[in-house]
Amino acid sequence: MRRILSVLLLAMLFTGCYNSGEPREKVLKIYNWADYIGDSVLEDFQAYYKQQTGEDIRIVYQTFDINEIMLTKIEKGHEDFDVVCPSEYIIERMLKKNLLLPIDTVFPHSPDYMNDVSPFIREQIAKLSQPGRPANDYAVCYMWGTAGILYNKAFVPDSVVESWKCLWDKKYAGKILMKDSYRDAYGTAIIYAHAKELKEGKITVEELMNDYSPAAMELAEKYLKAMKPNIAGWEADFGKEMMTKNKAWLNMTWSGDAVWAIEEANAVGVDLDYMVPLEGSNIWYDGWVIPKYAGNPKAASYFINFMCRPDIALRNMDASGYVSAVASPEILEEKIDTTLGYYSDLSYFFGPGADSIQIDKIQYPDRMVVERCAMIRDFGDKTKDVLEIWSRIKGDNLGVGITILIFVVVAAMSGWAIYKRVQRYKHRKMQRRRSRRHRK
């Protein structure tokens, strides 16, 4: 009940529209993914901002479900969001299109908490840089994770999920779910298609996932078509529930969703686990940016800094199941779990001294896992071609022109869309977090 009331309060306080008669510097407009922030964090930021600046701030908080919808609102609609949370490829695209403002890192009365972002994460974000626009000046990573396989240990041996081959195994036909993500599907198919070459060290995961040549796209489509008869559904969010109820046995998914599903499954006696196949996979990054048309970049910078504060980062991690980019000693201390029967090398993330620690291997992958993974970059002008492949695979019978039109129409329906997103947000909170147990 406390969580339900919290969501209702959040909806009432922060989803209102901006009043044009109100001074813009008194309002902070945030655009974020649903279920991606801790309880009362927004209220606590208001108190923090008042303490730091002596000024009151009202928050307008909206959520989105698709990166491209968010981008369309900013690029085409010139909406004045102050801070948004796109994925890495959209950050790269926004930098290419000069749609971002630099983030201020000087705060007269507060430390720069952004300095606690892991150097490993900074190195990855730096790959998104454009001429004259270093990515780390324009984006601060919020959460990150891997793509892998969530599986039911009662029906699927551990050895089977060591390879993406299991998704093509007819033995599991009708028991496999795939994320409804054209980027992850493309990456998975092209990796599995070159499993032999990867094992022999003739090519890298990064090279494969960012190869959009006609030959590569043809091969990816061939493998996805071969896999399709095994797929029980292309899921955006229902996969976790189907896995916890034994309705599916394999789910190509993201690490944060896997953490949530494993916790829920344990509560009802279902034994799930998660693995990144040995061929390699995608590591993704979501980050805070300040769009070009922001009306209050000052408050946006303060907000991004606040979200990197260790105690706030921990609260956001507990709420979402995903992993903060912040690598402070406080987070490491909080996340060590001496009840675990294994040790991981996290020196790449937390630094020297973290090369053998007991920590959740799903949230914090071992160095060996990270070294066989890579980031999928922006498809650029090949996005249209990959979307057309995805449309054919799923049998949507929609050309990419129709798909893009849908994005634009949905983006234009801002008032109704906001209302519906709030309703879905409340429903998900009530249905899926009723018995959530936070990991320490």
PDB file of C-alpha atoms in Angstrom, residues 107-291:
ATOM      1  CA  PHE A 107      28.602  23.514  -7.840  1.00  0.00           C
ATOM      2  CA  PRO A 108      29.538  26.165  -5.218  1.00  0.00           C
ATOM      3  CA  HIS A 109      28.197  24.218  -2.241  1.00  0.00           C
ATOM      4  CA  SER A 110      28.261  20.595  -3.392  1.00  0.00           C
ATOM      5  CA  PRO A 111      30.885  18.041  -4.461  1.00  0.00           C
ATOM      6  CA  ASP A 112      30.922  16.954  -8.077  1.00  0.00           C
ATOM      7  CA  TYR A 113      29.441  13.476  -7.586  1.00  0.00           C
ATOM      8  CA  MET A 114      29.784  12.824 -11.307  1.00  0.00           C
ATOM      9  CA  ASN A 115      33.477  12.208 -10.637  1.00  0.00           C
ATOM     10  CA  ASP A 116      32.443   8.900  -9.018  1.00  0.00           C
ATOM     11  CA  VAL A 117      31.270   7.432 -12.319  1.00  0.00           C
ATOM     12  CA  SER A 118      33.493   4.439 -13.062  1.00  0.00           C
ATOM     13  CA  PRO A 119      36.461   5.141 -15.378  1.00  0.00           C
ATOM     14  CA  PHE A 120      35.411   2.032 -17.305  1.00  0.00           C
ATOM     15  CA  ILE A 121      32.018   3.616 -18.003  1.00  0.00           C
ATOM     16  CA  ARG A 122      33.639   6.911 -18.995  1.00  0.00           C
ATOM     17  CA  GLU A 123      35.821   5.072 -21.500  1.00  0.00           C
ATOM     18  CA  GLN A 124      32.756   3.476 -23.076  1.00  0.00           C
ATOM     19  CA  ILE A 125      30.791   6.738 -23.241  1.00  0.00           C
ATOM     20  CA  ALA A 126      33.844   8.447 -24.776  1.00  0.00           C
ATOM     21  CA  LYS A 127      33.391   6.212 -27.847  1.00  0.00           C
ATOM     22  CA  LEU A 128      30.248   8.211 -28.653  1.00  0.00           C
ATOM     23  CA  SER A 129      32.197  11.470 -29.024  1.00  0.00           C
ATOM     24  CA  GLN A 130      31.877  13.618 -32.130  1.00  0.00           C
ATOM     25  CA  PRO A 131      34.339  16.193 -33.528  1.00  0.00           C
ATOM     26  CA  GLY A 132      34.477  19.067 -31.041  1.00  0.00           C
ATOM     27  CA  ARG A 133      31.978  17.384 -28.711  1.00  0.00           C
ATOM     28  CA  PRO A 134      33.549  14.952 -26.208  1.00  0.00           C
ATOM     29  CA  ALA A 135      30.700  12.681 -25.101  1.00  0.00           C
ATOM     30  CA  ASN A 136      31.605  12.824 -21.401  1.00  0.00           C
ATOM     31  CA  ASP A 137      31.025  16.596 -21.446  1.00  0.00           C
ATOM     32  CA  TYR A 138      27.463  16.031 -22.668  1.00  0.00           C
ATOM     33  CA  ALA A 139      26.354  12.748 -21.080  1.00  0.00           C
ATOM     34  CA  VAL A 140      26.637  11.079 -17.679  1.00  0.00           C
ATOM     35  CA  CYS A 141      25.861   7.372 -17.578  1.00  0.00           C
ATOM     36  CA  TYR A 142      22.967   6.500 -15.248  1.00  0.00           C
ATOM     37  CA  MET A 143      22.498   2.715 -15.501  1.00  0.00           C
ATOM     38  CA  TRP A 144      24.191  -0.038 -17.488  1.00  0.00           C
ATOM     39  CA  GLY A 145      23.889  -3.772 -17.988  1.00  0.00           C
ATOM     40  CA  THR A 146      24.207  -6.746 -20.288  1.00  0.00           C
ATOM     41  CA  ALA A 147      21.965  -8.670 -22.643  1.00  0.00           C
ATOM     42  CA  GLY A 148      21.850 -12.417 -22.061  1.00  0.00           C
ATOM     43  CA  ILE A 149      19.620 -15.409 -21.420  1.00  0.00           C
ATOM     44  CA  LEU A 150      17.271 -15.854 -18.478  1.00  0.00           C
ATOM     45  CA  TYR A 151      16.517 -19.553 -18.129  1.00  0.00           C
ATOM     46  CA  ASN A 152      14.580 -22.043 -16.037  1.00  0.00           C
ATOM     47  CA  LYS A 153      17.078 -24.432 -14.424  1.00  0.00           C
ATOM     48  CA  ALA A 154      14.448 -27.163 -14.048  1.00  0.00           C
ATOM     49  CA  PHE A 155      14.128 -27.504 -17.824  1.00  0.00           C
ATOM     50  CA  VAL A 156      17.336 -26.048 -19.256  1.00  0.00           C
ATOM     51  CA  PRO A 157      20.838 -27.215 -18.188  1.00  0.00           C
ATOM     52  CA  ASP A 158      23.456 -24.546 -17.494  1.00  0.00           C
ATOM     53  CA  SER A 159      25.614 -25.879 -20.325  1.00  0.00           C
ATOM     54  CA  VAL A 160      22.891 -25.185 -22.886  1.00  0.00           C
ATOM     55  CA  VAL A 161      22.837 -21.436 -22.267  1.00  0.00           C
ATOM     56  CA  GLU A 162      26.591 -21.133 -22.668  1.00  0.00           C
ATOM     57  CA  SER A 163      25.822 -20.561 -26.348  1.00  0.00           C
ATOM     58  CA  TRP A 164      23.232 -18.520 -28.236  1.00  0.00           C
ATOM     59  CA  LYS A 165      22.605 -21.777 -30.105  1.00  0.00           C
ATOM     60  CA  CYS A 166      19.845 -22.599 -27.596  1.00  0.00           C
ATOM     61  CA  LEU A 167      17.575 -20.000 -29.220  1.00  0.00           C
ATOM     62  CA  TRP A 168      17.781 -21.973 -32.475  1.00  0.00           C
ATOM     63  CA  ASP A 169      17.295 -25.373 -30.802  1.00  0.00           C
ATOM     64  CA  LYS A 170      13.950 -26.871 -31.857  1.00  0.00           C
ATOM     65  CA  LYS A 171      13.883 -28.775 -28.560  1.00  0.00           C
ATOM     66  CA  TYR A 172      12.808 -25.528 -26.901  1.00  0.00           C
ATOM     67  CA  ALA A 173      10.361 -24.377 -29.586  1.00  0.00           C
ATOM     68  CA  GLY A 174       7.412 -22.557 -28.074  1.00  0.00           C
ATOM     69  CA  LYS A 175       9.270 -21.990 -24.799  1.00  0.00           C
ATOM     70  CA  ILE A 176      11.520 -19.147 -25.962  1.00  0.00           C
ATOM     71  CA  LEU A 177      10.893 -15.419 -25.612  1.00  0.00           C
ATOM     72  CA  MET A 178      12.850 -12.662 -27.349  1.00  0.00           C
ATOM     73  CA  LYS A 179      13.059  -9.022 -26.379  1.00  0.00           C
ATOM     74  CA  ASP A 180      11.142  -6.889 -28.857  1.00  0.00           C
ATOM     75  CA  SER A 181      14.355  -5.011 -29.653  1.00  0.00           C
ATOM     76  CA  TYR A 182      15.622  -4.872 -33.215  1.00  0.00           C
ATOM     77  CA  ARG A 183      19.105  -3.867 -32.071  1.00  0.00           C
ATOM     78  CA  ASP A 184      19.563  -6.746 -29.617  1.00  0.00           C
ATOM     79  CA  ALA A 185      18.050  -9.223 -32.074  1.00  0.00           C
ATOM     80  CA  TYR A 186      20.402  -8.110 -34.832  1.00  0.00           C
ATOM     81  CA  GLY A 187      23.402  -8.328 -32.499  1.00  0.00           C
ATOM     82  CA  THR A 188      22.440 -11.773 -31.230  1.00  0.00           C
ATOM     83  CA  ALA A 189      21.932 -13.202 -34.710  1.00  0.00           C
ATOM     84  CA  ILE A 190      25.146 -11.830 -36.171  1.00  0.00           C
ATOM     85  CA  ILE A 191      27.171 -13.051 -33.166  1.00  0.00           C
ATOM     86  CA  TYR A 192      25.778 -16.585 -33.377  1.00  0.00           C
ATOM     87  CA  ALA A 193      26.279 -16.647 -37.136  1.00  0.00           C
ATOM     88  CA  HIS A 194      30.014 -16.092 -36.535  1.00  0.00           C
ATOM     89  CA  ALA A 195      30.421 -18.265 -33.439  1.00  0.00           C
ATOM     90  CA  LYS A 196      33.270 -20.251 -34.994  1.00  0.00           C
ATOM     91  CA  GLU A 197      35.209 -17.171 -36.095  1.00  0.00           C
ATOM     92  CA  LEU A 198      34.769 -15.613 -32.644  1.00  0.00           C
ATOM     93  CA  LYS A 199      36.087 -18.724 -30.921  1.00  0.00           C
ATOM     94  CA  GLU A 200      39.124 -18.714 -33.209  1.00  0.00           C
ATOM     95  CA  GLY A 201      39.771 -15.033 -32.527  1.00  0.00           C
ATOM     96  CA  LYS A 202      39.376 -14.035 -36.179  1.00  0.00           C
ATOM     97  CA  ILE A 203      36.828 -11.301 -35.416  1.00  0.00           C
ATOM     98  CA  THR A 204      35.492  -9.392 -32.406  1.00  0.00           C
ATOM     99  CA  VAL A 205      31.985  -8.931 -31.018  1.00  0.00           C
ATOM    100  CA  GLU A 206      32.312  -5.174 -31.451  1.00  0.00           C
ATOM    101  CA  GLU A 207      33.159  -5.547 -35.135  1.00  0.00           C
ATOM    102  CA  LEU A 208      30.270  -7.919 -35.729  1.00  0.00           C
ATOM    103  CA  MET A 209      27.513  -6.012 -33.942  1.00  0.00           C
ATOM    104  CA  ASN A 210      28.474  -2.803 -35.737  1.00  0.00           C
ATOM    105  CA  ASP A 211      28.710  -4.301 -39.209  1.00  0.00           C
ATOM    106  CA  TYR A 212      25.761  -3.061 -41.266  1.00  0.00           C
ATOM    107  CA  SER A 213      27.038  -4.075 -44.685  1.00  0.00           C
ATOM    108  CA  PRO A 214      24.482  -5.646 -47.064  1.00  0.00           C
ATOM    109  CA  ALA A 215      26.107  -9.050 -46.535  1.00  0.00           C
ATOM    110  CA  ALA A 216      25.911  -8.763 -42.739  1.00  0.00           C
ATOM    111  CA  MET A 217      22.278  -7.651 -42.787  1.00  0.00           C
ATOM    112  CA  GLU A 218      21.352 -10.460 -45.159  1.00  0.00           C
ATOM    113  CA  LEU A 219      23.023 -12.983 -42.861  1.00  0.00           C
ATOM    114  CA  ALA A 220      21.343 -11.588 -39.740  1.00  0.00           C
ATOM    115  CA  GLU A 221      17.926 -11.786 -41.405  1.00  0.00           C
ATOM    116  CA  LYS A 222      18.594 -15.370 -42.498  1.00  0.00           C
ATOM    117  CA  TYR A 223      19.433 -16.439 -38.934  1.00  0.00           C
ATOM    118  CA  LEU A 224      16.503 -14.548 -37.386  1.00  0.00           C
ATOM    119  CA  LYS A 225      14.091 -16.180 -39.828  1.00  0.00           C
ATOM    120  CA  ALA A 226      15.495 -19.591 -38.895  1.00  0.00           C
ATOM    121  CA  MET A 227      14.981 -18.804 -35.213  1.00  0.00           C
ATOM    122  CA  LYS A 228      11.463 -17.400 -35.552  1.00  0.00           C
ATOM    123  CA  PRO A 229       9.538 -20.756 -35.462  1.00  0.00           C
ATOM    124  CA  ASN A 230      10.943 -21.364 -31.963  1.00  0.00           C
ATOM    125  CA  ILE A 231       9.785 -18.020 -30.559  1.00  0.00           C
ATOM    126  CA  ALA A 232       6.680 -17.963 -28.367  1.00  0.00           C
ATOM    127  CA  GLY A 233       6.590 -14.170 -28.263  1.00  0.00           C
ATOM    128  CA  TRP A 234       8.434 -10.911 -28.847  1.00  0.00           C
ATOM    129  CA  GLU A 235       8.179  -9.284 -25.460  1.00  0.00           C
ATOM    130  CA  ALA A 236       8.729  -5.773 -24.189  1.00  0.00           C
ATOM    131  CA  ASP A 237       7.796  -6.419 -20.573  1.00  0.00           C
ATOM    132  CA  PHE A 238       5.724  -9.592 -20.126  1.00  0.00           C
ATOM    133  CA  GLY A 239       8.675 -11.975 -20.345  1.00  0.00           C
ATOM    134  CA  LYS A 240       9.539 -11.732 -16.655  1.00  0.00           C
ATOM    135  CA  GLU A 241       6.073 -12.831 -15.616  1.00  0.00           C
ATOM    136  CA  MET A 242       5.961 -15.740 -18.090  1.00  0.00           C
ATOM    137  CA  MET A 243       9.314 -16.965 -16.824  1.00  0.00           C
ATOM    138  CA  THR A 244       8.293 -16.818 -13.173  1.00  0.00           C
ATOM    139  CA  LYS A 245       5.155 -18.849 -13.994  1.00  0.00           C
ATOM    140  CA  ASN A 246       7.006 -21.605 -15.931  1.00  0.00           C
ATOM    141  CA  LYS A 247       5.223 -20.620 -19.134  1.00  0.00           C
ATOM    142  CA  ALA A 248       8.550 -19.982 -20.862  1.00  0.00           C
ATOM    143  CA  TRP A 249      11.949 -21.540 -20.241  1.00  0.00           C
ATOM    144  CA  LEU A 250      14.315 -19.255 -22.137  1.00  0.00           C
ATOM    145  CA  ASN A 251      14.194 -15.480 -22.460  1.00  0.00           C
ATOM    146  CA  MET A 252      16.695 -13.317 -24.300  1.00  0.00           C
ATOM    147  CA  THR A 253      16.555 -10.311 -21.988  1.00  0.00           C
ATOM    148  CA  TRP A 254      18.435  -7.593 -20.094  1.00  0.00           C
ATOM    149  CA  SER A 255      20.259  -8.119 -16.830  1.00  0.00           C
ATOM    150  CA  GLY A 256      18.027  -5.818 -14.770  1.00  0.00           C
ATOM    151  CA  ASP A 257      14.889  -7.635 -15.894  1.00  0.00           C
ATOM    152  CA  ALA A 258      16.636 -10.902 -15.049  1.00  0.00           C
ATOM    153  CA  VAL A 259      17.359  -9.729 -11.494  1.00  0.00           C
ATOM    154  CA  TRP A 260      13.697  -8.817 -11.020  1.00  0.00           C
ATOM    155  CA  ALA A 261      12.462 -12.135 -12.442  1.00  0.00           C
ATOM    156  CA  ILE A 262      14.870 -14.246 -10.364  1.00  0.00           C
ATOM    157  CA  GLU A 263      13.768 -12.547  -7.151  1.00  0.00           C
ATOM    158  CA  GLU A 264      10.083 -12.982  -7.961  1.00  0.00           C
ATOM    159  CA  ALA A 265      10.601 -16.596  -9.055  1.00  0.00           C
ATOM    160  CA  ASN A 266      12.448 -17.501  -5.864  1.00  0.00           C
ATOM    161  CA  ALA A 267       9.449 -16.326  -3.874  1.00  0.00           C
ATOM    162  CA  VAL A 268       7.215 -18.902  -5.608  1.00  0.00           C
ATOM    163  CA  GLY A 269       9.723 -21.750  -5.772  1.00  0.00           C
ATOM    164  CA  VAL A 270      10.828 -21.353  -9.387  1.00  0.00           C
ATOM    165  CA  ASP A 271      14.585 -21.591  -9.993  1.00  0.00           C
ATOM    166  CA  LEU A 272      15.748 -19.112 -12.629  1.00  0.00           C
ATOM    167  CA  ASP A 273      19.249 -18.009 -13.543  1.00  0.00           C
ATOM    168  CA  TYR A 274      20.916 -15.704 -16.075  1.00  0.00           C
ATOM    169  CA  MET A 275      23.962 -16.079 -18.282  1.00  0.00           C
ATOM    170  CA  VAL A 276      25.777 -14.111 -20.971  1.00  0.00           C
ATOM    171  CA  PRO A 277      26.694 -16.726 -23.625  1.00  0.00           C
ATOM    172  CA  LEU A 278      30.358 -17.430 -24.253  1.00  0.00           C
ATOM    173  CA  GLU A 279      30.248 -16.001 -27.786  1.00  0.00           C
ATOM    174  CA  GLY A 280      29.617 -12.565 -26.286  1.00  0.00           C
ATOM    175  CA  SER A 281      26.810 -10.033 -26.211  1.00  0.00           C
ATOM    176  CA  ASN A 282      25.767  -6.413 -25.945  1.00  0.00           C
ATOM    177  CA  ILE A 283      26.579  -4.111 -23.027  1.00  0.00           C
ATOM    178  CA  TRP A 284      24.203  -1.162 -23.013  1.00  0.00           C
ATOM    179  CA  TYR A 285      24.326   2.225 -21.276  1.00  0.00           C
ATOM    180  CA  ASP A 286      21.579   4.737 -20.444  1.00  0.00           C
ATOM    181  CA  GLY A 287      22.685   8.256 -19.585  1.00  0.00           C
ATOM    182  CA  TRP A 288      21.490  11.686 -18.522  1.00  0.00           C
ATOM    183  CA  VAL A 289      21.770  14.493 -21.074  1.00  0.00           C
ATOM    184  CA  ILE A 290      20.554  18.095 -21.370  1.00  0.00           C
ATOM    185  CA  PRO A 291      18.750  18.680 -24.689  1.00  0.00           C
TER     186      PRO A 291
END
